CSV table of C-alpha atoms in Angstrom, one decimal:
chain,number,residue,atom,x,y,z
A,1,UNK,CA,183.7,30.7,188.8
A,2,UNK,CA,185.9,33.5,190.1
A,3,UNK,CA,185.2,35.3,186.9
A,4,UNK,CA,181.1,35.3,187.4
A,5,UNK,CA,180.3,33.6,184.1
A,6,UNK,CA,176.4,33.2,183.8
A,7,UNK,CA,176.4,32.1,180.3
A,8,UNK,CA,178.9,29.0,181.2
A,9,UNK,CA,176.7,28.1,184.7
A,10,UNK,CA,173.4,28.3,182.2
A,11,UNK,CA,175.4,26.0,179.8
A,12,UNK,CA,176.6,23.7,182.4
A,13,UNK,CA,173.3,23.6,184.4
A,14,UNK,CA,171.7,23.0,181.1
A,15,UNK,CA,174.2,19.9,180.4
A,16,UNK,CA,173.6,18.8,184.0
A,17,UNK,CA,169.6,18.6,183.8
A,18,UNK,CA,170.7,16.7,180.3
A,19,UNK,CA,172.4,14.1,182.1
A,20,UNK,CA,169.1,12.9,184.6
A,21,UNK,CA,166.8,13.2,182.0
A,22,UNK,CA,169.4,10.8,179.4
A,23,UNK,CA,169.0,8.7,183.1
A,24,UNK,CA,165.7,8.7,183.4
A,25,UNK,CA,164.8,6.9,179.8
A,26,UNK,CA,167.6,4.6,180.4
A,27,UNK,CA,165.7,3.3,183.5
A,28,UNK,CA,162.1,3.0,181.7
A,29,UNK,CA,162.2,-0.2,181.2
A,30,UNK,CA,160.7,-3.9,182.3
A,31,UNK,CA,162.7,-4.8,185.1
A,32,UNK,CA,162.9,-8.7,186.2
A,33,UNK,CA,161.9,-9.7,189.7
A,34,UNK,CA,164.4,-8.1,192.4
A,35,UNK,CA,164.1,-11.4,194.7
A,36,UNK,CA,163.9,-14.7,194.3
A,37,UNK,CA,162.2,-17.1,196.6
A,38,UNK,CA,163.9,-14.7,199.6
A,39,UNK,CA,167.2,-15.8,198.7
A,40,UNK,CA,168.6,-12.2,197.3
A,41,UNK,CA,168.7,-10.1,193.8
A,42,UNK,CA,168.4,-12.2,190.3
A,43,UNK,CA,170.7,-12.7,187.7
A,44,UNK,CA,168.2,-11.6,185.3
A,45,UNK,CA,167.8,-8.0,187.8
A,46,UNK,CA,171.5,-7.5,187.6
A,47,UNK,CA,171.4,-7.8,184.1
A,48,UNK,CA,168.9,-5.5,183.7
A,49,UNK,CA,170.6,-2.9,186.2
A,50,UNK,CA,174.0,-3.5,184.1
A,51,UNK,CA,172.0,-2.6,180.9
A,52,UNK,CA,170.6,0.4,182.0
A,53,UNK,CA,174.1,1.3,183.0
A,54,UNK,CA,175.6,1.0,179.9
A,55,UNK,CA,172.5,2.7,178.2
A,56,UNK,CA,172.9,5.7,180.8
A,57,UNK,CA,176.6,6.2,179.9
A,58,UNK,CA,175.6,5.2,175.9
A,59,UNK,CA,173.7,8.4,176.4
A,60,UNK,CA,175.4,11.1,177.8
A,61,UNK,CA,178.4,9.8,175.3
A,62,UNK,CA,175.7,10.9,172.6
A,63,UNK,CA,174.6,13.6,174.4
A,64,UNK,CA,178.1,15.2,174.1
A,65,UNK,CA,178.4,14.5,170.5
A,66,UNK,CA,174.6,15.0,169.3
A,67,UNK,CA,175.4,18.9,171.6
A,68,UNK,CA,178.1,19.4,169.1
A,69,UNK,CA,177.1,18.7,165.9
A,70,UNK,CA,173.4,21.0,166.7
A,71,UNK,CA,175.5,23.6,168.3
A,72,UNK,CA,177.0,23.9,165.2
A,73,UNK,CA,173.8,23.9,163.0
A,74,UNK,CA,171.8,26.0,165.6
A,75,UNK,CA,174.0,28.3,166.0
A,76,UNK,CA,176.3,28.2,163.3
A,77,UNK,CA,177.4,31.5,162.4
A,78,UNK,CA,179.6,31.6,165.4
A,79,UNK,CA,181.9,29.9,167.6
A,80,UNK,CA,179.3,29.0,170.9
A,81,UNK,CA,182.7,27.9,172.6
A,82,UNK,CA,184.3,31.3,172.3
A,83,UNK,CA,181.2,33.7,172.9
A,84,UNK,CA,180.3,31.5,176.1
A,85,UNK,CA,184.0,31.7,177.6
A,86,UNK,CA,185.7,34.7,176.0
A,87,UNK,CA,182.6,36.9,175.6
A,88,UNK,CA,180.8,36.0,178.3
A,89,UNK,CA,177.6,35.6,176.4
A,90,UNK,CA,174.3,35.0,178.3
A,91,UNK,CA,172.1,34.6,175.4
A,92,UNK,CA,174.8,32.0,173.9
A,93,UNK,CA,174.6,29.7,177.0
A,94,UNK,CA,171.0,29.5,177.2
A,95,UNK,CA,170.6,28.7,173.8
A,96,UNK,CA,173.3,25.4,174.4
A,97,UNK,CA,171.5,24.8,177.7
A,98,UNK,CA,168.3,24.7,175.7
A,99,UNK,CA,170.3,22.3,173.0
A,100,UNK,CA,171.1,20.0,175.7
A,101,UNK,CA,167.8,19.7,177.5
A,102,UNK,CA,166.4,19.3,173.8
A,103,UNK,CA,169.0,16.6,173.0
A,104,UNK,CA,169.1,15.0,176.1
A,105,UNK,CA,164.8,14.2,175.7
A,106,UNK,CA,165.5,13.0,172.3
A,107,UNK,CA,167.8,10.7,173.6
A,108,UNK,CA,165.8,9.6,176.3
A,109,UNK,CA,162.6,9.0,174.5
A,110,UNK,CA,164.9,7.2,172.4
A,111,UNK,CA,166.3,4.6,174.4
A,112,UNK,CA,162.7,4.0,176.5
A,113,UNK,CA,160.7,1.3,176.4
A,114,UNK,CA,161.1,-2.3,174.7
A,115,UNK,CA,161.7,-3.7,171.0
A,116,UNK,CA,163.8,-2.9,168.6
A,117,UNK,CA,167.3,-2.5,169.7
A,118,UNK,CA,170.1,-0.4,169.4
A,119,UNK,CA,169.8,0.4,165.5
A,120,UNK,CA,166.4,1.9,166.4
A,121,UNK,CA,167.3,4.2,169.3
A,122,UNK,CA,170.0,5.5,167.1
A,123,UNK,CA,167.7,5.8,163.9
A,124,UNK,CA,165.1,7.9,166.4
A,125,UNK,CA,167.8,9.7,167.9
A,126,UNK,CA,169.4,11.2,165.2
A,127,UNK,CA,165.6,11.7,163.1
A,128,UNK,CA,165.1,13.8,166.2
A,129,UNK,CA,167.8,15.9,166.1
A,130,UNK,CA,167.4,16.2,162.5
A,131,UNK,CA,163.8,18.0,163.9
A,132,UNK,CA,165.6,20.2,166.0
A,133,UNK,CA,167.7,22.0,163.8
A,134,UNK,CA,164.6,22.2,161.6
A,135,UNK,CA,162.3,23.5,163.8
A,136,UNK,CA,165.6,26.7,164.1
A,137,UNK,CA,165.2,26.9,160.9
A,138,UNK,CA,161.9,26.8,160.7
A,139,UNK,CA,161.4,29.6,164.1
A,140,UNK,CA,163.6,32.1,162.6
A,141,UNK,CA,161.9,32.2,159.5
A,142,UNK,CA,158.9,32.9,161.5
A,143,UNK,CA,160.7,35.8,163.2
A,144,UNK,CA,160.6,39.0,162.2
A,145,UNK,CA,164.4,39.4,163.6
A,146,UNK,CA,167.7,37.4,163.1
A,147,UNK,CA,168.4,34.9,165.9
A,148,UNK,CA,172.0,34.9,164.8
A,149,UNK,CA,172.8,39.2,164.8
A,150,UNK,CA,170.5,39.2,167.9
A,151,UNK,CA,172.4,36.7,170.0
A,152,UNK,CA,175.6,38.4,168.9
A,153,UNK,CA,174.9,41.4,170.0
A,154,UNK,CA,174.6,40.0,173.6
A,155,UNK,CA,170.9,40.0,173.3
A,156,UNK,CA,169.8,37.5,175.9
A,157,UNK,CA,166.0,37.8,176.1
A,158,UNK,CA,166.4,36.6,172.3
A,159,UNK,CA,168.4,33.5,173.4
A,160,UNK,CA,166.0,32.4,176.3
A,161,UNK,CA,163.4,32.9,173.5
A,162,UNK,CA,164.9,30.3,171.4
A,163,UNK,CA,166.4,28.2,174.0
A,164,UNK,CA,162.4,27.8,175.3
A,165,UNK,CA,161.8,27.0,171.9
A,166,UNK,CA,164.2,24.2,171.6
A,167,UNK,CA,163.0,22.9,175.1
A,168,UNK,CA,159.3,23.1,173.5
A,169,UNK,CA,160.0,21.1,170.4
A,170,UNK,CA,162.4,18.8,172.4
A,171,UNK,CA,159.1,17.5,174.4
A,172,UNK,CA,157.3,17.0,171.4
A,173,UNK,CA,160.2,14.9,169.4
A,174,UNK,CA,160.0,12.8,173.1
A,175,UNK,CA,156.3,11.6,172.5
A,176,UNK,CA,156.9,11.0,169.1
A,177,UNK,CA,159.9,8.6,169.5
A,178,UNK,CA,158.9,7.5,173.6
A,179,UNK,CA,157.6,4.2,174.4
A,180,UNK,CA,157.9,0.4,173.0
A,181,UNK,CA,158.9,-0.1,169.7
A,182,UNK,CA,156.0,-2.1,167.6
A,183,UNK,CA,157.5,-1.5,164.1
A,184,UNK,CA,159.0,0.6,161.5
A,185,UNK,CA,155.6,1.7,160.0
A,186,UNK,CA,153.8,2.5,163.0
A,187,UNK,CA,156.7,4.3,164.9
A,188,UNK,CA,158.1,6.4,161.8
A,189,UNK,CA,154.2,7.4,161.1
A,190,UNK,CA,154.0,8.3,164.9
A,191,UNK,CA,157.0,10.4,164.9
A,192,UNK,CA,156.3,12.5,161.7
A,193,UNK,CA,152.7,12.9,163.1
A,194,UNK,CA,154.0,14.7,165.9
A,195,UNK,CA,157.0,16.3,164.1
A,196,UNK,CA,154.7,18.3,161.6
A,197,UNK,CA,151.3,19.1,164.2
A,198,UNK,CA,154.4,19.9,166.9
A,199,UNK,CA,155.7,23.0,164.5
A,200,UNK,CA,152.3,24.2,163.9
A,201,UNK,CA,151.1,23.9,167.3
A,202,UNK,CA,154.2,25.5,168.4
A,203,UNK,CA,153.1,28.6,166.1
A,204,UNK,CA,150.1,28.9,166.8
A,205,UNK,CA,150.9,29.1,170.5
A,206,UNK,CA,153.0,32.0,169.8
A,207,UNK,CA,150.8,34.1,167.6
A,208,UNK,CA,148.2,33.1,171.1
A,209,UNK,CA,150.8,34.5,173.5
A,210,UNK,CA,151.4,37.6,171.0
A,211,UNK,CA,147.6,38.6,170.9
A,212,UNK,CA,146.0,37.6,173.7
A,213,UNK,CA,148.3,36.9,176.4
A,214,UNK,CA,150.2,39.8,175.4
A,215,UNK,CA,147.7,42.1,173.2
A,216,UNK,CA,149.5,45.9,174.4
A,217,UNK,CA,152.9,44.9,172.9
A,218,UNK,CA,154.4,42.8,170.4
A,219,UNK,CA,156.7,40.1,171.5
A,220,UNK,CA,159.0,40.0,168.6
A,221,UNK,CA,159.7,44.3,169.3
A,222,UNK,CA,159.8,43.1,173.0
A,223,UNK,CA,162.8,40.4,172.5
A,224,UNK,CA,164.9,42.3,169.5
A,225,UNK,CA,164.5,45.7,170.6
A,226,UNK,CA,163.6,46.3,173.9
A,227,UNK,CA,165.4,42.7,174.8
């Protein structure tokens, strides 16, 4: 704190917002009566409450983990840790505070709704995050500019960029996997459904913004060079 760290309070406020939204699919769910006949809470509402407990805490334990392994893939030509702390890096911790909100709505769309159990949140969990470190991939070939060189060079407007990105494609990968589970057919169709139209509609809302939104500049020079 005494040090005036942005790029750790965007990382931490990222990890924060993380945590309610992991809370917030833990709690979708079918909830018994909270009374019965006047005479107080049911069994079957405590078990329910004591469910969504452990399901919150399930979360943000995965939420930890799933930030670390797509830190590493996002961002994986450099130690996140050290540029956040040591360098001080702005464009660093919105990027992980991006990863987090991303992770944390994969999560939570993961672990909504009834069916299935806890095989399938997992299985929908981690195809999410496999779409996340994808969709990197896939935006930085669709840059005209390296995300990596950018980022380490303390270029921030290029780390909001992405970290919007990862947000974008986080909220896509949440209607894909959100909701009750019916079977393996319908739900894995579902999911790639949105996983493929979600990276094209994603471009094609950029190449919007770049034209038409923005027709006087070019929002590629914008971010790199003028940041």
């Amino acid at each position: 704190r005494t040090k005036d760290n942005v790029a750790l309070g965007l990382s931490i406020t990222g990890y924060y917002l993380g945590i309610v939204i992991v809370f917030v699919g833990a709690v979708y769910q079918d909830f018994s009566p909270i009374v019965a006949d006047g005479l107080g809470f049911t069994k079957d509402y405590w078990q329910d409450v004591l469910e969504v407990f452990l399901t919150s805490l399930a979360g943000i334990l995965a939420l930890n983990l799933a930030r670390i392994a797509v830190d590493r893939l996002v961002l994986h030509r450099f130690s996140t840790e050290r540029k956040i702390i040591d360098d001080q890096n702005a464009g660093t911790g919105a990027v992980e505070a991006g990863v987090y909100i991303a992770t944390a709505l994969v999560i939570a769309g993961s672990v909504s709704g009834e069916g299935g159990g806890p095989e399938t949140s997992l299985a929908f969990a981690a195809l999410g995050l496999v779409v996340l470190v994808l969709y990197t991939l896939f935006y930085e070939l669709t840059t005209s500019f390296n995300i990596h060189d950018e980022i380490d060079k303390n270029n921030t407007a290029v780390g909001v960029a992405l970290a919007g990105n990862l947000v974008a494609i986080g909220i896509v990968v949440l209607k894909a996997v959100f909701g009750d589970f019916v079977n393996w057919e319908d739900a894995l169709a579902g999911f790639l459904t949105f996983a493929v139209f979600g990276f094209g509609l994603l471009l094609a809302m950029r190449l919007v913004v770049d034209f038409i939104m923005f027709p006087r500049v070019k929002v590629a020079d914008e971010l790199a060079i003028d940041r």
